[in-house]
XYZ file of C-alpha atoms in Angstrom:
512
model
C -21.645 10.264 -15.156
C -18.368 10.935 -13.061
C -19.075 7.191 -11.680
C -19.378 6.051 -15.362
C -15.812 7.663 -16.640
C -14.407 6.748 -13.167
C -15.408 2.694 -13.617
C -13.905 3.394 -17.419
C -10.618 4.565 -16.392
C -9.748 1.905 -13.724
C -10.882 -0.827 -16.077
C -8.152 -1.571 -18.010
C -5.577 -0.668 -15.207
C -7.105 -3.025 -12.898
C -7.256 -6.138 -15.169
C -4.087 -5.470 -16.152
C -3.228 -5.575 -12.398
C -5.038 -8.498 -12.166
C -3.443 -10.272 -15.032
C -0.280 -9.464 -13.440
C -0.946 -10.757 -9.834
C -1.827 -14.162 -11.636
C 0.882 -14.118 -13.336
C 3.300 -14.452 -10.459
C 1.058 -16.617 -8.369
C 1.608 -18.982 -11.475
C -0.262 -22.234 -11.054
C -0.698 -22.306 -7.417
C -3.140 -18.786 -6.838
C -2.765 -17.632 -3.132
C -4.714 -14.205 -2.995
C -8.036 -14.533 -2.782
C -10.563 -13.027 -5.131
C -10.826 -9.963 -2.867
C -7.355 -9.105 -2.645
C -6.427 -9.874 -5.941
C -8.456 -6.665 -7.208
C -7.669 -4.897 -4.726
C -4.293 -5.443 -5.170
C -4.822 -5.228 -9.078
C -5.677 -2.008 -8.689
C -3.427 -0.737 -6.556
C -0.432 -2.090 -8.595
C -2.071 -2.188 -12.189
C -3.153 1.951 -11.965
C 0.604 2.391 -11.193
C 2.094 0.531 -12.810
C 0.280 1.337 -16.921
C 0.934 5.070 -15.279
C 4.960 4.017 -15.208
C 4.455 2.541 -18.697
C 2.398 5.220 -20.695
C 5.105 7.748 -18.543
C 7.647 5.228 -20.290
C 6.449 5.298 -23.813
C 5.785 8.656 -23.085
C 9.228 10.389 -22.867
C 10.741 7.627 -25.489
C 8.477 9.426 -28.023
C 6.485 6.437 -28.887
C 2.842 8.277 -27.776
C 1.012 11.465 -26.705
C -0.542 12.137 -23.539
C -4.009 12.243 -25.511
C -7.207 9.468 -25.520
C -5.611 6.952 -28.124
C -1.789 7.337 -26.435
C -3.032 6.142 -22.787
C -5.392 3.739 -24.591
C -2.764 2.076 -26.336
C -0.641 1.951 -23.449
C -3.364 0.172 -21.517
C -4.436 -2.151 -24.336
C -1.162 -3.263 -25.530
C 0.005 -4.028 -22.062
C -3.103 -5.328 -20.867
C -2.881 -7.923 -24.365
C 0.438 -9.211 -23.300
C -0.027 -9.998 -20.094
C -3.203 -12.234 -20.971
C -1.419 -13.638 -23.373
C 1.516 -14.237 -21.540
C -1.176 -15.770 -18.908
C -2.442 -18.024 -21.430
C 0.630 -19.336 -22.517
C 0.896 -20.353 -18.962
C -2.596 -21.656 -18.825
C -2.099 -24.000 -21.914
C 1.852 -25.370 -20.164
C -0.280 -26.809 -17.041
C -3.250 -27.673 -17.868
C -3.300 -30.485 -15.182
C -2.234 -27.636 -12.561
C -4.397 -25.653 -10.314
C -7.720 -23.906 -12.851
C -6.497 -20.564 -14.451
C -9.563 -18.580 -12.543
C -9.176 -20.347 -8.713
C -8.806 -18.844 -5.947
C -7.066 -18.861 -2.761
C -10.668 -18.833 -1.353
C -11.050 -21.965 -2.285
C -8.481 -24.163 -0.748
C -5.180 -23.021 1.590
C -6.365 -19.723 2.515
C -8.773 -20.775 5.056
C -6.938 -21.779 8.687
C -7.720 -24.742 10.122
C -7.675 -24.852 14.170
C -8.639 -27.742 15.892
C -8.671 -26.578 19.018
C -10.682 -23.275 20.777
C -8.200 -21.204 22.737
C -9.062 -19.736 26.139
C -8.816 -16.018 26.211
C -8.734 -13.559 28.800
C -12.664 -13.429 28.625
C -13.777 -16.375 27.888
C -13.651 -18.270 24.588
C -13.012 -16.117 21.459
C -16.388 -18.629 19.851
C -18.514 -17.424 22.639
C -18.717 -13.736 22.408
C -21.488 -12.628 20.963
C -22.387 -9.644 21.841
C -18.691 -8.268 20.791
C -19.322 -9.768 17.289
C -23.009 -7.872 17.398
C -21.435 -4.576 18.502
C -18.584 -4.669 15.585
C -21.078 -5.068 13.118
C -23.053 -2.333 14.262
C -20.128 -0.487 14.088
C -19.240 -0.977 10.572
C -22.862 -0.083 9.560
C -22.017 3.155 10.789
C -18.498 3.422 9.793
C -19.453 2.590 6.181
C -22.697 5.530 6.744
C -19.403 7.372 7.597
C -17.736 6.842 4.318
C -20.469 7.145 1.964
C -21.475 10.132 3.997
C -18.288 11.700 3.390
C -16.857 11.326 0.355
C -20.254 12.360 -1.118
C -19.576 15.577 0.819
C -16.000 16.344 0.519
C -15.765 15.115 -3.528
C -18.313 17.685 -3.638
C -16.444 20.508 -1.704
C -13.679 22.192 -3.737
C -10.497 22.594 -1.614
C -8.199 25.511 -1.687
C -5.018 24.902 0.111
C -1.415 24.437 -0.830
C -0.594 21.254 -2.814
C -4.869 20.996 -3.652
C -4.360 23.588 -6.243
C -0.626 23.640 -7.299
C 0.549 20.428 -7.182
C -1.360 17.096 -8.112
C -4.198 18.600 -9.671
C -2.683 21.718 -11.479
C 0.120 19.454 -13.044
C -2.983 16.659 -14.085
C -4.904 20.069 -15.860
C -1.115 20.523 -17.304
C -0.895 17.254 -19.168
C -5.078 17.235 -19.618
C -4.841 20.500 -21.681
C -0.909 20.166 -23.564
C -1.405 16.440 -23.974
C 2.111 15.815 -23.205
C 4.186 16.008 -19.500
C 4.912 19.697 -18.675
C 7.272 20.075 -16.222
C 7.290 23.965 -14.972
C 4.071 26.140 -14.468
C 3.087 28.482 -16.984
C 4.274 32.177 -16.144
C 7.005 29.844 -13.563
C 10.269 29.248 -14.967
C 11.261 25.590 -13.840
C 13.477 25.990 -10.771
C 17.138 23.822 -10.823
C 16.500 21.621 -7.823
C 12.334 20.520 -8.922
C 9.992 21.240 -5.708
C 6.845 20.042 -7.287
C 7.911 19.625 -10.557
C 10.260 16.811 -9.285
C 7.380 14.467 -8.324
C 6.286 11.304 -10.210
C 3.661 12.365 -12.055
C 1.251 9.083 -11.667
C -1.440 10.848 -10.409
C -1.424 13.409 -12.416
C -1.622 11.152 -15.191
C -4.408 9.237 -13.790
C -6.373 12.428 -13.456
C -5.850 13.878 -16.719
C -6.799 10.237 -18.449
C -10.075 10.599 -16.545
C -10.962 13.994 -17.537
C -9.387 13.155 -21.338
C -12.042 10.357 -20.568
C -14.990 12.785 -19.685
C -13.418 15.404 -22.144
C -13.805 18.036 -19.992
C -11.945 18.582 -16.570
C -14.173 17.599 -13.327
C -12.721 18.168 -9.898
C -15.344 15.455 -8.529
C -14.344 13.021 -11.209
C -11.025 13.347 -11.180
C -10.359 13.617 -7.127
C -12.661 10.541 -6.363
C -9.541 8.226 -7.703
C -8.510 8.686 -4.065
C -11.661 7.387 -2.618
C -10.648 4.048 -4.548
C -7.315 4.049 -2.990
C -8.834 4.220 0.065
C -11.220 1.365 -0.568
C -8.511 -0.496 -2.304
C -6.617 -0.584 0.711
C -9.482 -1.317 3.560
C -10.331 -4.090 1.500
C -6.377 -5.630 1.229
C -5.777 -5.035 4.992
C -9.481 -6.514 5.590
C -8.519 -9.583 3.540
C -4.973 -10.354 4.924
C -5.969 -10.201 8.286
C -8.774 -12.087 7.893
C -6.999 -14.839 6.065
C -4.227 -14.440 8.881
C -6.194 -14.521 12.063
C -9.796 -14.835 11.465
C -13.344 -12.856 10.011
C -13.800 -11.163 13.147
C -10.264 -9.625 13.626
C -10.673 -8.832 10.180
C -13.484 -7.153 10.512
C -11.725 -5.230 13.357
C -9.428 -4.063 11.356
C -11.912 -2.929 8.705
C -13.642 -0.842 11.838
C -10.152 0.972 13.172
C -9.134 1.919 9.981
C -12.310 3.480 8.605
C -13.001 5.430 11.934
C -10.071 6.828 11.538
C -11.303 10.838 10.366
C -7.337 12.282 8.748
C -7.097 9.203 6.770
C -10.652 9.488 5.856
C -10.199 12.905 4.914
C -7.375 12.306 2.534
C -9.400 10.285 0.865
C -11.651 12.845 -0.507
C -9.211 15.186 -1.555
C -6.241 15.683 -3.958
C -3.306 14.932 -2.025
C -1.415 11.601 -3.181
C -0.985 10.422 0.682
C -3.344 7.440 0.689
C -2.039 6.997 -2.937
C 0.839 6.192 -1.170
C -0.140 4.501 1.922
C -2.266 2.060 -0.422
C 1.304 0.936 -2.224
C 3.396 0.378 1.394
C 0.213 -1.275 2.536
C 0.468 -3.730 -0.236
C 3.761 -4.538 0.751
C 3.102 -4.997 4.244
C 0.222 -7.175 3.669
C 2.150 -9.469 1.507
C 5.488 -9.810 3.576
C 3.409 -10.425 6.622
C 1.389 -13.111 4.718
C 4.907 -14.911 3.457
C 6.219 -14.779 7.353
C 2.768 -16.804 8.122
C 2.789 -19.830 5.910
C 4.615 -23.193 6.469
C 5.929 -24.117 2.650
C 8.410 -22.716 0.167
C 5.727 -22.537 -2.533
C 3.356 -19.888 -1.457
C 5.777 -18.068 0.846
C 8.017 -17.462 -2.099
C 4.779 -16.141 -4.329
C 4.111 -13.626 -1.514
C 7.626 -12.741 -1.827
C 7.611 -12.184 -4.877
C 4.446 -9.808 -4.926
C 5.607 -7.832 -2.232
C 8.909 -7.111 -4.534
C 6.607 -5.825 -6.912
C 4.488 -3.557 -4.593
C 8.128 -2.568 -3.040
C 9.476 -1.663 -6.528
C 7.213 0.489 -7.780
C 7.294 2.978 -4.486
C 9.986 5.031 -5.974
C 7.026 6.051 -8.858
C 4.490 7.326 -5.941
C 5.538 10.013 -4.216
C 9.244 11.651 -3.040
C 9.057 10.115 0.124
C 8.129 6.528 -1.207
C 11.670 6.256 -2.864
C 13.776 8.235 0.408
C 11.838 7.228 3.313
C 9.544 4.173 2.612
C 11.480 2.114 -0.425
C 14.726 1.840 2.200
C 12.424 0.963 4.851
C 10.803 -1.822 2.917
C 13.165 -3.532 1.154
C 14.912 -4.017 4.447
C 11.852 -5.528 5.650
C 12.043 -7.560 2.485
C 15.560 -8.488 3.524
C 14.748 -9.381 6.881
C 11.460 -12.085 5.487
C 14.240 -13.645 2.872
C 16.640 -14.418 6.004
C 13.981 -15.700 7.961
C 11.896 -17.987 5.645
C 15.775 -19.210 4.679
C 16.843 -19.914 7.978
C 13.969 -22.333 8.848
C 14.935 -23.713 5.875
C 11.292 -22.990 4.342
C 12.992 -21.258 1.482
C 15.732 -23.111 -0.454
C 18.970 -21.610 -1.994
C 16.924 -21.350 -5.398
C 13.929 -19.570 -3.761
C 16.219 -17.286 -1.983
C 18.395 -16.370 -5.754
C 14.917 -16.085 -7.497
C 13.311 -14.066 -5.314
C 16.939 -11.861 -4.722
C 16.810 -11.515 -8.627
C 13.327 -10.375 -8.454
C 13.445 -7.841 -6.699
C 16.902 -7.020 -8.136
C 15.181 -6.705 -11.811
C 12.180 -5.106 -10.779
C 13.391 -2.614 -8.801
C 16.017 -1.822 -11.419
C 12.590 -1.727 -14.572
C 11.311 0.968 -12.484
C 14.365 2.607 -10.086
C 16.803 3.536 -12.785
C 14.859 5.137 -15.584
C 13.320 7.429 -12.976
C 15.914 8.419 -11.306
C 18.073 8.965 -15.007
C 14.730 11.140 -15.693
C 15.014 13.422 -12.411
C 19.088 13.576 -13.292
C 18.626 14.686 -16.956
C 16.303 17.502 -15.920
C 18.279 18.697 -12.392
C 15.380 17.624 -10.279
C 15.980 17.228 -6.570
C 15.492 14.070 -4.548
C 13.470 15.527 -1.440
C 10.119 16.620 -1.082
C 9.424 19.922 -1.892
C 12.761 20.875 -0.910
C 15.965 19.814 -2.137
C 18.171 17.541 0.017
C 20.845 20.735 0.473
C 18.274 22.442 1.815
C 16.968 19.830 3.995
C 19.842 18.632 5.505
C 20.736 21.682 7.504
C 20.255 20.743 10.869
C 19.098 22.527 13.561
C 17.061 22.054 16.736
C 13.379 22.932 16.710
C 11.699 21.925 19.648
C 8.223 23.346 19.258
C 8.140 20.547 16.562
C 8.200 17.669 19.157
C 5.153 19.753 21.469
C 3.362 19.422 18.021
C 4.227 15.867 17.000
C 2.699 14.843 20.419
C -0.230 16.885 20.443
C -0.705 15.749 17.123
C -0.113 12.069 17.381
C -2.082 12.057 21.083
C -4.463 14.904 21.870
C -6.272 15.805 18.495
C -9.320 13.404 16.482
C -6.548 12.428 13.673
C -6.131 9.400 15.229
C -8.653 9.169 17.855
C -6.967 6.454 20.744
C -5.125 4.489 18.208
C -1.459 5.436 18.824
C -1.783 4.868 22.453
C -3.437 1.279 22.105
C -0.872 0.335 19.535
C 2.214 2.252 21.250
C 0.525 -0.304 24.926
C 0.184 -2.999 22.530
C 3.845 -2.778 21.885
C 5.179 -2.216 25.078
C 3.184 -5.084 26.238
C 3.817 -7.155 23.027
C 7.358 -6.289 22.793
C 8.793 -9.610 22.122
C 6.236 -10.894 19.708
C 6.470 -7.334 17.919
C 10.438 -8.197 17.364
C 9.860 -12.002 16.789
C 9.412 -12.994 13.467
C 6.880 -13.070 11.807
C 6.139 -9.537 12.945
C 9.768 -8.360 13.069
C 9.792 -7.357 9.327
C 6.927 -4.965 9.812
C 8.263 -3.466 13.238
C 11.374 -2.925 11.783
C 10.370 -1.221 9.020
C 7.387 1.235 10.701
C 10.146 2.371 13.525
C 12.917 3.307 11.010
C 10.257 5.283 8.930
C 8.998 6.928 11.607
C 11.982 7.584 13.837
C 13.664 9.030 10.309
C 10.072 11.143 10.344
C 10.347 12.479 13.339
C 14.313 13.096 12.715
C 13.351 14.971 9.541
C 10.762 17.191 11.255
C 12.720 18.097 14.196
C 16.240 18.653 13.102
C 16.052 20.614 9.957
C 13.728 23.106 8.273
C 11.227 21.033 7.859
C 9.930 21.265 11.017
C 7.255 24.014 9.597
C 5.649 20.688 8.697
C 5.003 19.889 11.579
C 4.563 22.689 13.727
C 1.820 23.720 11.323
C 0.654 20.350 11.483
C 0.623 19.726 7.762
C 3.839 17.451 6.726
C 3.878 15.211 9.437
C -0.007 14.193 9.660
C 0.366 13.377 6.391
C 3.187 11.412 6.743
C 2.037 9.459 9.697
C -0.791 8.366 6.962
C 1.512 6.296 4.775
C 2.340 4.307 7.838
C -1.202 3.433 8.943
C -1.363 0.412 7.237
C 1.889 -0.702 9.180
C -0.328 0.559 12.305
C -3.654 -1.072 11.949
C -2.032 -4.746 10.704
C 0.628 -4.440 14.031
C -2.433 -3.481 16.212
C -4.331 -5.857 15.334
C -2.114 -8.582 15.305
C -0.671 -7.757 18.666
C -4.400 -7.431 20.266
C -4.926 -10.875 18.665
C -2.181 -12.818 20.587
C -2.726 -10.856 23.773
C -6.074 -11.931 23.528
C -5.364 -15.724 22.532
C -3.132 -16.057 25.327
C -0.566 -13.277 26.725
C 1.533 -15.704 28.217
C 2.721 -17.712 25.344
C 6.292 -18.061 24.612
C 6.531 -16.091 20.786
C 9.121 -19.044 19.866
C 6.569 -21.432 20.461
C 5.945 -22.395 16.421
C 2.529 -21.929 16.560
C 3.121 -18.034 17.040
C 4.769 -18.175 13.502
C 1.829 -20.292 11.867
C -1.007 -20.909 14.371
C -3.421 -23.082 11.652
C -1.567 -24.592 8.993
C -3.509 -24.723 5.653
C -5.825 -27.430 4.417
C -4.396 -30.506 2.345
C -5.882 -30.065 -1.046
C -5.355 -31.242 -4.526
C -2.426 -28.889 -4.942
C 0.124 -31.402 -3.308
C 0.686 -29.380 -0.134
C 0.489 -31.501 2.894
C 0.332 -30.523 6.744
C 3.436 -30.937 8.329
């Protein structure tokens, strides 16, 4: 049954996702049918969550069955129509229900590269090993999450943050903001985060009508598939099925991110939204023409906007981070003159409005009700610095010597080093950029001021090495791609930036 309510509350969510994917792809779709529901859901659960919270505190509904439903009806109703509309203006365009699949997003090489071992066509028995390997990574992740959604955790914010504030809303029907027997504290600590998951669990147990801790905690197994399928389909449409399918492998071997997503913390919640972003900035950087570059754009705006609705850290650490990356992909896709003036002012204003929908009524919300802008502390209380240095012995043997991670932080710190100029040559500059400053502010965070508990108990920053992974895996394998293909290439060479340029089709886009 948890299954059933679980498929029931994503539905609506996830079309409207859809429906609003399409909608900025307009006629010309360039996600393919993977991605786009991946994506969907990703964005769409977030996004009707920032609506019905919307509606919510205007006084229009109750946090109660028919309130979310009407949230996710109404919204879901105007963006088909609003799709339809479009449908019926361009007819003779591209078919309402196509799919990147189906024309551009397939590269076209006309030439087999030499690698370091041989041709990349010819090895076999590398392609026969990964796919053993992902039989038993995915025995892995069934294996798992049917163990751990079964286990009931009891540890810090497991039972008195996302969960406890979902049971909140679940049982009062409306958004409670202090613990009962708790008077609400000035400066927020839990009470100050966006309550999205909290709302998603209490419509799933409004949907069971009773509350489940499986039910409601396997949302974050979704996530987590959500966002191994997105980084599966963007590198594969970047660089190839089998690097894709590498990808797919590092990131579900990985055991902490695994972990997470069995259990209520909102940390691949997170990681699921920045990897979004990432995915769709790198796949603007990759293609040749205005059109589709400026769609990706425009998508990762969206993904980008809605951070500062996830967690704390998505609108300090990661929404700064981001929209510089953002910044940096506008600059470059205008300077070689792929974007026009008029791409570069709409997707500007984009991101200007979007961020504004969402930015501004949250942070008026936190104002009007004296909640703090840090996580779990206030940003007095974090910003008294001091030196800790058993945090840095801990943030090594963390990042290095335990299984979090197994050996990907020292292939992708080699890959870097080795890499360094096609990491910090566009295309990739955007997501170096933007990994380093979130990081290096991480590490800042956890070893100058009180926060470095976090990390010497090795709690804060494992999980906040988690929202980055997505930054990680797409870097890693990108960088073990080209070292492979041919280390000694020059990264200006123009094939770095788009190595096969998409097919001619119907749509009008010709190979330059």
């Amino acid at each position: 049954m948890s299954l059933l309510f679980l498929t029931l509350g994503v539905a609506l969510p996830t079309i409207s996702g859809w429906l609003l994917l399409r909608a900025i792809e307009g006629t010309i779709p360039v996600l393919s049918h993977l991605e786009r529901w991946a994506a969907g859901f990703i964005i769409g659960l977030t996004g009707t969550m920032y609506v019905t919270f919307l509606a919510h505190i205007l006084g229009f509904i109750r946090l109660d069955f028919w309130g979310f439903l009407a949230v996710q009806i109404t919204f879901a109703s105007l963006l088909a129509a609003s799709n339809l509309l479009r449908q019926r203006r361009h007819r003779r365009s591209e078919p309402f229900c196509s799919s990147a699949d189906q024309h551009s997003e397939k590269p076209v090489c006309t030439e087999r590269r030499p690698t370091r071992f041989g041709f990349v066509g010819q090895a076999s028995a590398a392609r026969f090993l990964l796919c053993v390997l992902l039989i038993w990574t995915s025995i892995k992740i069934i294996a798992a999450s049917a163990t751990f959604l079964l286990t009931p955790l009891y540890v810090d914010d497991a039972i008195d943050n996302w969960n406890m504030r979902g049971k909140l809303i679940f049982h009062h029907q409306e958004l409670v903001l202090g613990f009962p027997g708790d008077p609400q504290p000035t400066d927020g600590g839990t009470y100050a985060y966006p309550p999205t998951v909290s709302m998603t669990k209490a419509w799933l147990a409004i949907l069971a009508d009773s509350w489940s801790e499986p039910l409601v905690n396997s949302i974050h197994i979704v996530w987590y598939l959500a966002l191994l399928a997105l980084l599966f389909g963007t590198v594969r449409a970047t660089i190839g099925l089998w690097f894709g399918l590498l990808g797919l492998y590092i990131f579900g071997s990985l055991p902490l991110p695994l972990l997470h997503a069995t259990n209520p913390y909102a940390d691949m919640f997170l990681a699921a939204h920045i990897g979004a972003a990432a995915c769709f900035l790198l796949r603007a950087l990759r293609l040749p023409d205005s059109v589709r570059s400026l769609r990706f754009l425009l998508l990762a705006s969206l993904s980008i906007a809605l951070l500062p609705f996830t967690k704390n850290e998505g609108l300090v650490l990661y929404f700064p981070a981001l929209a510089l990356a953002l910044a940096l992909a506008i600059f470059s896709l205008a300077r070689q003159s792929i974007l026009h003036r008029r791409d570069v002012i709409r997707a500007s204003l984009f991101m200007l409005v979007i961020t504004s929908s969402v930015l501004l009524p949250w942070l008026f919300f936190k104002w009007m009700h004296g909640f703090s802008f840090g996580n779990a502390k206030g940003l007095p209380n974090i910003l008294e610095f001091s030196w800790n240095p058993m945090s840095l012995r801990a943030i090594v043997s963390n990042t290095i010597f335990e299984g979090n991670w197994l050996l990907l932080f020292p292939l992708f710190a080699s890959l870097l080093l080795w890499q360094w100029r096609r990491a910090f040559t566009f295309p990739l500059l955007p997501l170096s950029v933007s990994f380093l400053l979130a990081y290096v502010l991480q590490i800042a965070l956890f070893t100058f001021t009180p926060l470095a508990t976090e990390a010497i108990k090795q709690t804060g920053y494992a999980r906040g090495v988690i929202h980055l992974i997505p930054l990680v895996i797409l870097l890693t394998v990108l960088l073990l791609h080209e070292t492979l293909q041919n280390p000694r290439r020059d990264p200006h060479d123009p094939l770095y930036s788009t190595p096969c340029l998409p097919t001619p089709r119907s749509s009008g886009i010709s190979r330059k």
